[in-house]
Amino acid sequence: MDFKNNQSIYLQITHYFHQGILKEEWKANDKIPSVRALAVDFEVNPNTVMRSYTKLQEQGVIYNKRGLGNFISEGAKQVVAKQMREDFLQSDLPEFFQTMSVLGIEVKDLEVYYSQWKGEKEV
Amino acid sequence: MDFKNNQSIYLQITHYFHQGILKEEWKANDKIPSVRALAVDFEVNPNTVMRSYTKLQEQGVIYNKRGLGNFISEGAKQVVAKQMREDFLQSDLPEFFQTMSVLGIEVKDLEVYYSQWKGEKEV
Amino acid sequence: MDFKNNQSIYLQITHYFHQGILKEEWKANDKIPSVRALAVDFEVNPNTVMRSYTKLQEQGVIYNKRGLGNFISEGAKQVVAKQMREDFLQSDLPEFFQTMSVLGIEVKDLEVYYSQWKGEKEV
Amino acid sequence: MDFKNNQSIYLQITHYFHQGILKEEWKANDKIPSVRALAVDFEVNPNTVMRSYTKLQEQGVIYNKRGLGNFISEGAKQVVAKQMREDFLQSDLPEFFQTMSVLGIEVKDLEVYYSQWKGEKEV
DNA sequence: GTGGTCTAGACCACC
DNA sequence: GTGGTCTAGACCACA
């Protein structure tokens, strides 16, 4: 795990779990790594991991069993998908279109870029 | 002018000028507001405006005449457009496609959203 | 048996016996379930049940016969009632009144809520 | 400010502001002490204060102006009152009645206790 | 072993 | 000056 420098680590960890849940690498009631274990794994302070887990709990994405660890919630995938979709439609998309229109890029141009991107990804 | 709280104000002001230049609301050699005037107008600390102007100067988008004020540079539009385009293609677009694919949104769906957005904007 | 996550499980188990004794579901010299049996029943670690039983013994609410099991003490009901009463009057009640006064709820309003609660309970 | 030992400090600080807002000691758009200032005042680590402020922000009770400090939100009082009321009715009250009924205390008895409590408070 | 809280101290971006 | 983030290290209650 390597972190970008322009976003806080704890948010990147949160995002990491969001992605994992959407890709169904984590399923409902799976146990996620303990705070300490992940801290060692990601070479990060336990407090930082803790902060992510707290956020995920507040979002209802994971739940805690006392003394046992943290587990993926039942409706986690739906919750994450819904929130991500909202963020995308309400803030990312308008900003994106705004930039596009200012730069004179048309929607139809996107298809070309998209297939390029898809190609690179497979490599 | 109302500012989002998740990005620094001076960057938002910088962005404001970028947009204005691309839309040709500001043209080469136009005088832009004095630091103090804009600070009052935007209800912001003069230091913050100053920081924007410094950044714009570094980018070669505006130039300063001592005692007279700040003015849009000759090649401003090209500079801004070029940099914005690069940022867009290199960082915004891939991230955008990534989110789209995770959410199961196709490129063809974008046309619908785009016309919606265009409609709202006119209102 | 389902446990809240904001209080330790062993205290909830202790409380469970307190209630049972006050309601006279458990009477003096009744045998209570073995540690293992209750652990299975409650889907809980035996250590956790053990901790409850230890606490109940300290309180003089149950006693142990080696090799036979744990039994309700002679004066159990009085002990529990006395302690509960003290806790209620000294800590619960003042806090309760404090919240009430801040929220602008009057004592006379309580009667309404009380009958509501009684109704729900019977259902 | 002296803290109880059975609840985490950051929650007690949060609660302190809740109370202050309900009592209208803090009103909308008032500036609250800086993280550092309060930390010194309460003889607590800045991180602990920070945690409270973060929670209050999430609750929509305070808002932040970059570099200027934290301020009471417009609808703060309503938000706090609503949440407190819900907590009280949904969890405190039933538990309270439950204990009362087990202890054989009647609603009418409360009036006596209430006037006692009121008396003590004035002293 | 698990999470939860707190301190001390540091660094950064921002106003 | 303001908040925000992170590290290091510690202690506690709990399962």
PDB file of C-alpha atoms in Angstrom, chain C residues 5 7-8 12 24 44 49 63 77 92-93 107 113 123:
ATOM      1  CA  ASN C   5     -22.372  -2.847  22.303  1.00  0.00           C
ATOM      2  CA  GLN C   7     -21.699  -1.748  27.766  1.00  0.00           C
ATOM      3  CA  SER C   8     -19.489  -4.668  28.624  1.00  0.00           C
ATOM      4  CA  GLN C  12     -25.115  -7.106  31.042  1.00  0.00           C
ATOM      5  CA  GLU C  24     -38.430 -13.717  41.572  1.00  0.00           C
ATOM      6  CA  VAL C  44     -20.431 -15.823  24.495  1.00  0.00           C
ATOM      7  CA  VAL C  49     -19.724 -15.651  31.932  1.00  0.00           C
ATOM      8  CA  TYR C  63     -22.662 -18.849  46.176  1.00  0.00           C
ATOM      9  CA  LYS C  77     -33.172 -10.322  46.633  1.00  0.00           C
ATOM     10  CA  ASP C  92     -29.681   7.817  37.887  1.00  0.00           C
ATOM     11  CA  LEU C  93     -32.302  10.101  39.318  1.00  0.00           C
ATOM     12  CA  VAL C 107     -42.783  15.612  36.150  1.00  0.00           C
ATOM     13  CA  TYR C 113     -45.164   8.449  29.030  1.00  0.00           C
ATOM     14  CA  VAL C 123     -47.882  -6.050  23.773  1.00  0.00           C
TER      15      VAL C 123
END
